[in-house]
Tab-separated table of C-alpha atoms in Angstrom:
chain	number	residue	atom	x	y	z
U	1	UNK	CA	60.821	201.483	98.370
U	2	UNK	CA	63.691	200.145	100.414
U	3	UNK	CA	61.011	198.299	102.957
U	4	UNK	CA	59.543	196.583	99.703
U	5	UNK	CA	63.096	195.371	98.252
U	6	UNK	CA	63.634	193.980	101.551
U	7	UNK	CA	60.366	192.102	101.472
U	8	UNK	CA	61.643	190.989	98.236
U	9	UNK	CA	64.804	189.477	99.324
U	10	UNK	CA	63.557	187.850	102.084
U	11	UNK	CA	60.951	186.233	100.103
U	12	UNK	CA	63.416	184.942	97.377
U	13	UNK	CA	65.825	183.681	100.238
U	14	UNK	CA	62.643	181.908	102.081
U	15	UNK	CA	61.771	180.395	98.997
U	16	UNK	CA	65.270	179.415	98.058
U	17	UNK	CA	65.806	177.775	101.407
U	18	UNK	CA	62.297	175.556	100.870
U	19	UNK	CA	63.103	174.318	97.486
U	20	UNK	CA	66.545	173.211	98.679
U	21	UNK	CA	64.772	171.167	101.740
U	22	UNK	CA	62.748	169.506	99.540
U	23	UNK	CA	65.354	168.693	96.705
U	24	UNK	CA	67.787	167.384	99.633
U	25	UNK	CA	64.441	165.727	101.251
U	26	UNK	CA	63.749	163.773	97.811
U	27	UNK	CA	67.327	162.681	97.422
U	28	UNK	CA	67.219	161.087	101.052
U	29	UNK	CA	64.248	159.272	100.031
U	30	UNK	CA	65.331	158.120	96.771
U	31	UNK	CA	68.942	156.775	98.446
U	32	UNK	CA	68.788	153.275	98.787
U	33	UNK	CA	70.726	151.655	102.063
U	34	UNK	CA	74.144	150.908	102.138
U	35	UNK	CA	75.397	147.268	103.092
U	36	UNK	CA	78.511	147.397	105.368
U	37	UNK	CA	80.162	143.883	105.092
U	38	UNK	CA	82.903	143.306	107.823
U	39	UNK	CA	85.829	141.272	107.510
U	40	UNK	CA	84.584	138.925	109.548
U	41	UNK	CA	81.204	138.582	107.218
U	42	UNK	CA	83.668	137.888	105.047
U	43	UNK	CA	85.720	135.337	106.394
U	44	UNK	CA	82.630	133.170	107.390
U	45	UNK	CA	81.672	133.222	103.894
U	46	UNK	CA	85.169	131.666	102.959
U	47	UNK	CA	84.991	129.662	105.185
U	48	UNK	CA	81.701	128.141	103.722
U	49	UNK	CA	84.284	125.655	101.695
U	50	UNK	CA	83.634	122.414	103.140
U	51	UNK	CA	86.673	120.746	103.765
U	52	UNK	CA	86.649	116.744	103.311
U	53	UNK	CA	86.461	114.674	106.725
U	54	UNK	CA	88.819	111.980	106.374
U	55	UNK	CA	87.357	108.557	106.487
U	56	UNK	CA	87.000	106.442	109.257
U	57	UNK	CA	87.916	103.002	109.368
U	58	UNK	CA	86.498	100.213	112.279
U	59	UNK	CA	89.865	98.928	112.484
U	60	UNK	CA	93.900	98.760	111.239
U	61	UNK	CA	93.264	95.998	108.826
U	62	UNK	CA	90.372	97.904	107.128
U	63	UNK	CA	92.679	100.891	106.621
U	64	UNK	CA	95.208	98.611	105.154
U	65	UNK	CA	93.152	97.181	102.754
U	66	UNK	CA	91.525	100.773	101.678
U	67	UNK	CA	95.350	102.031	101.704
U	68	UNK	CA	96.819	99.134	99.592
U	69	UNK	CA	94.095	97.502	97.427
U	70	UNK	CA	95.025	99.385	94.180
U	71	UNK	CA	98.832	98.151	94.742
U	72	UNK	CA	97.875	94.949	94.849
U	73	UNK	CA	95.305	94.880	92.135
U	74	UNK	CA	98.421	96.541	89.956
U	75	UNK	CA	100.833	93.310	90.852
U	76	UNK	CA	98.442	91.526	89.861
U	77	UNK	CA	97.956	92.439	86.761
U	78	UNK	CA	101.608	92.706	86.261
U	79	UNK	CA	102.829	89.278	87.824
U	80	UNK	CA	99.212	87.101	87.734
U	81	UNK	CA	99.377	86.519	91.814
U	82	UNK	CA	95.704	87.439	92.796
U	83	UNK	CA	95.322	90.739	94.867
U	84	UNK	CA	93.241	88.824	97.602
U	85	UNK	CA	96.453	86.420	98.021
U	86	UNK	CA	99.125	89.234	97.973
U	87	UNK	CA	96.705	91.132	100.708
U	88	UNK	CA	95.774	88.839	103.016
U	89	UNK	CA	99.721	88.262	103.136
U	90	UNK	CA	100.446	91.611	103.671
U	91	UNK	CA	98.219	91.438	106.418
U	92	UNK	CA	99.099	89.113	108.299
U	93	UNK	CA	103.030	89.947	107.887
U	94	UNK	CA	102.970	93.314	108.428
U	95	UNK	CA	100.513	93.304	111.479
U	96	UNK	CA	98.375	95.293	109.166
U	97	UNK	CA	100.954	97.833	108.763
U	98	UNK	CA	101.947	98.420	112.382
U	99	UNK	CA	104.572	95.987	112.992
U	100	UNK	CA	108.041	97.167	113.255
U	101	UNK	CA	109.319	95.900	109.840
U	102	UNK	CA	106.660	97.579	107.771
U	103	UNK	CA	107.043	100.604	110.021
U	104	UNK	CA	110.515	101.293	110.132
U	105	UNK	CA	111.443	99.015	107.046
U	106	UNK	CA	108.076	99.538	104.846
U	107	UNK	CA	108.790	95.736	104.501
U	108	UNK	CA	105.258	94.101	104.374
U	109	UNK	CA	105.982	90.378	103.600
U	110	UNK	CA	109.054	89.756	106.133
U	111	UNK	CA	111.357	89.235	102.718
U	112	UNK	CA	114.786	88.553	104.249
U	113	UNK	CA	118.107	89.870	102.544
U	114	UNK	CA	119.039	86.712	100.780
U	115	UNK	CA	121.836	88.208	99.281
U	116	UNK	CA	120.202	91.591	99.241
U	117	UNK	CA	122.074	94.229	98.530
U	118	UNK	CA	119.775	97.404	99.707
U	119	UNK	CA	119.460	99.258	102.935
U	120	UNK	CA	118.569	96.488	105.630
U	121	UNK	CA	117.091	95.749	108.958
U	122	UNK	CA	117.614	93.326	111.635
U	123	UNK	CA	114.806	92.213	113.752
U	124	UNK	CA	113.887	88.584	115.800
U	125	UNK	CA	112.286	86.521	113.939
U	126	UNK	CA	112.780	82.338	113.651
U	127	UNK	CA	115.977	83.385	114.934
U	128	UNK	CA	117.849	86.370	116.939
U	129	UNK	CA	119.053	89.648	114.443
U	130	UNK	CA	118.369	88.239	111.019
U	131	UNK	CA	118.391	90.119	108.075
U	132	UNK	CA	115.441	91.853	106.673
U	133	UNK	CA	115.443	94.199	103.272
U	134	UNK	CA	114.855	97.848	104.027
U	135	UNK	CA	112.770	99.793	101.238
U	136	UNK	CA	112.069	103.507	100.760
U	137	UNK	CA	108.408	102.821	100.067
U	138	UNK	CA	105.601	99.957	100.588
U	139	UNK	CA	105.177	100.014	96.863
U	140	UNK	CA	108.058	98.924	95.918
U	141	UNK	CA	108.037	95.679	99.251
U	142	UNK	CA	105.190	94.819	96.833
U	143	UNK	CA	107.514	94.492	93.896
U	144	UNK	CA	109.710	92.383	95.566
U	145	UNK	CA	106.988	90.177	96.866
U	146	UNK	CA	105.844	89.883	93.276
U	147	UNK	CA	109.183	89.108	92.124
U	148	UNK	CA	110.364	86.827	94.607
U	149	UNK	CA	107.016	84.765	93.798
U	150	UNK	CA	107.635	84.410	90.074
U	151	UNK	CA	111.047	84.676	90.093
U	152	UNK	CA	111.425	81.160	92.255
U	153	UNK	CA	111.054	77.807	90.552
U	154	UNK	CA	109.413	76.452	93.882
U	155	UNK	CA	105.969	78.791	93.335
U	156	UNK	CA	106.021	78.165	89.500
U	157	UNK	CA	103.368	75.495	89.876
U	158	UNK	CA	101.200	78.412	91.863
U	159	UNK	CA	100.649	80.370	88.625
U	160	UNK	CA	98.974	77.334	87.237
U	161	UNK	CA	96.012	77.633	89.207
U	162	UNK	CA	92.719	79.079	88.355
U	163	UNK	CA	93.361	82.845	88.742
U	164	UNK	CA	90.583	83.034	91.484
U	165	UNK	CA	91.676	80.014	93.587
U	166	UNK	CA	92.921	81.899	96.343
U	167	UNK	CA	92.827	78.593	98.502
U	168	UNK	CA	95.204	76.666	96.141
U	169	UNK	CA	97.086	79.589	96.363
U	170	UNK	CA	97.351	79.772	100.308
U	171	UNK	CA	98.124	76.028	101.063
U	172	UNK	CA	100.333	76.159	97.910
U	173	UNK	CA	102.535	79.138	99.614
U	174	UNK	CA	102.760	76.454	102.811
U	175	UNK	CA	103.547	73.755	100.558
U	176	UNK	CA	107.064	75.492	98.984
U	177	UNK	CA	107.984	76.624	102.233
U	178	UNK	CA	107.050	80.722	102.182
U	179	UNK	CA	106.183	80.242	105.669
U	180	UNK	CA	106.728	77.825	108.777
U	181	UNK	CA	103.212	78.483	110.145
U	182	UNK	CA	101.324	75.283	109.761
U	183	UNK	CA	98.217	77.371	110.103
U	184	UNK	CA	99.559	79.911	107.234
U	185	UNK	CA	96.991	78.727	104.689
U	186	UNK	CA	93.797	79.148	107.288
U	187	UNK	CA	94.626	82.153	108.310
U	188	UNK	CA	94.941	83.909	104.334
U	189	UNK	CA	91.901	82.101	103.785
U	190	UNK	CA	89.983	83.512	106.505
U	191	UNK	CA	91.040	87.022	106.242
U	192	UNK	CA	90.055	86.591	102.657
U	193	UNK	CA	86.725	85.430	103.411
U	194	UNK	CA	85.981	88.001	106.232
U	195	UNK	CA	87.066	90.830	104.473
U	196	UNK	CA	85.750	89.474	100.839
U	197	UNK	CA	89.519	90.119	98.989
U	198	UNK	CA	88.411	87.720	96.356
U	199	UNK	CA	86.250	90.403	95.182
U	200	UNK	CA	89.523	92.616	94.213
U	201	UNK	CA	90.202	89.636	92.039
U	202	UNK	CA	87.286	89.924	90.056
U	203	UNK	CA	87.442	93.095	89.272
U	204	UNK	CA	90.998	92.717	88.042
U	205	UNK	CA	89.699	89.876	85.795
U	206	UNK	CA	86.151	90.527	85.019
U	207	UNK	CA	85.010	87.803	82.886
U	208	UNK	CA	87.798	85.281	83.263
U	209	UNK	CA	87.225	85.416	86.978
U	210	UNK	CA	86.790	82.218	87.678
U	211	UNK	CA	86.802	81.415	91.730
U	212	UNK	CA	87.509	77.663	92.867
U	213	UNK	CA	85.951	76.710	95.895
U	214	UNK	CA	86.293	72.792	97.529
U	215	UNK	CA	83.342	71.447	99.749
U	216	UNK	CA	85.469	70.312	102.558
U	217	UNK	CA	82.914	67.783	103.613
U	218	UNK	CA	80.606	65.087	100.495
U	219	UNK	CA	77.711	66.478	102.267
U	220	UNK	CA	78.816	69.807	101.315
U	221	UNK	CA	77.589	71.521	98.419
U	222	UNK	CA	78.675	74.486	96.096
U	223	UNK	CA	76.424	77.182	95.058
U	224	UNK	CA	77.063	79.630	92.447
U	225	UNK	CA	74.896	83.362	93.285
U	226	UNK	CA	72.969	84.420	90.584
U	227	UNK	CA	70.890	87.583	90.055
U	228	UNK	CA	68.464	88.124	92.205
U	229	UNK	CA	69.571	85.871	94.594
U	230	UNK	CA	69.822	86.984	98.473
U	231	UNK	CA	70.980	84.611	101.852
U	232	UNK	CA	67.432	84.372	102.381
U	233	UNK	CA	66.428	82.756	99.413
U	234	UNK	CA	69.657	80.552	98.861
U	235	UNK	CA	69.101	79.284	102.210
U	236	UNK	CA	65.071	78.817	101.648
U	237	UNK	CA	66.348	77.051	98.492
U	238	UNK	CA	68.373	74.786	100.645
U	239	UNK	CA	66.668	74.200	103.834
U	240	UNK	CA	69.036	76.352	106.025
U	241	UNK	CA	69.176	79.167	107.696
U	242	UNK	CA	71.422	82.666	107.135
U	243	UNK	CA	73.613	82.414	110.187
U	244	UNK	CA	74.529	79.009	108.823
U	245	UNK	CA	75.616	80.399	105.467
U	246	UNK	CA	77.435	83.218	106.830
U	247	UNK	CA	79.244	80.991	109.446
U	248	UNK	CA	80.449	78.822	107.208
U	249	UNK	CA	81.546	81.036	104.279
U	250	UNK	CA	83.182	83.542	106.902
U	251	UNK	CA	80.439	86.193	105.907
U	252	UNK	CA	80.633	89.664	107.992
U	253	UNK	CA	77.405	90.641	106.696
U	254	UNK	CA	74.264	89.757	103.720
U	255	UNK	CA	76.206	91.467	101.501
U	256	UNK	CA	76.553	88.763	98.265
U	257	UNK	CA	77.719	89.059	94.539
U	258	UNK	CA	76.873	87.316	91.287
U	259	UNK	CA	79.381	84.902	90.511
U	260	UNK	CA	80.344	84.497	94.197
U	261	UNK	CA	80.676	80.523	95.230
U	262	UNK	CA	79.224	79.584	98.752
U	263	UNK	CA	79.558	76.820	100.719
U	264	UNK	CA	76.384	75.081	101.526
U	265	UNK	CA	75.745	72.658	104.405
């Protein structure tokens, strides 16, 4: 009897162990794999955020234009001075923002003290150790430039010119005594043409934009760009070359815009 009882217990135990093993195996089969993400993986995931790469400029002048064109356009809206003239003067007077007066005094236009009660800086110019205005921010230099021109009677005739006549402004500034350099107008015009700064005037004026272009001799023609025009089509029309049009108008490339005036010779 005892022997039968022992056999019975051994059978129950064996069945129980087998059942537990079957259930355990089944549970292992139903388990999903666990993916462990290390802290290194997390950091890589977070680093996927793109960081904007600073724009590279081919010259200090291009960077200067990008930095201050909006300021120049804002001054044009308020005071009527062409943004192209303001920027060209700033480039020329400040050495594209790298001259001592612009770096140490935020003075981009070489405006001298003339009764100025603010901060000052002394710099050799026409004479040694001359007094120049010093500003806390470059934007105040641009504003002072606008006031300097708009509040002095000797510059009053400039504001009567056509709003797009940057050549008239360039010549008028020299005639009114703004600069002593005889080639000052030509330098301003060359900068405006080279960097197409007159397009900034066009953006401000919109439909009111009217650029004034004067041919330098009777054999030249002024052509106003229309929709669909290209330098090639214009050159073909006037029996000249694209290179000749580019050289005459100081065009750095082949991009032209509707309403732009080109001198053809």
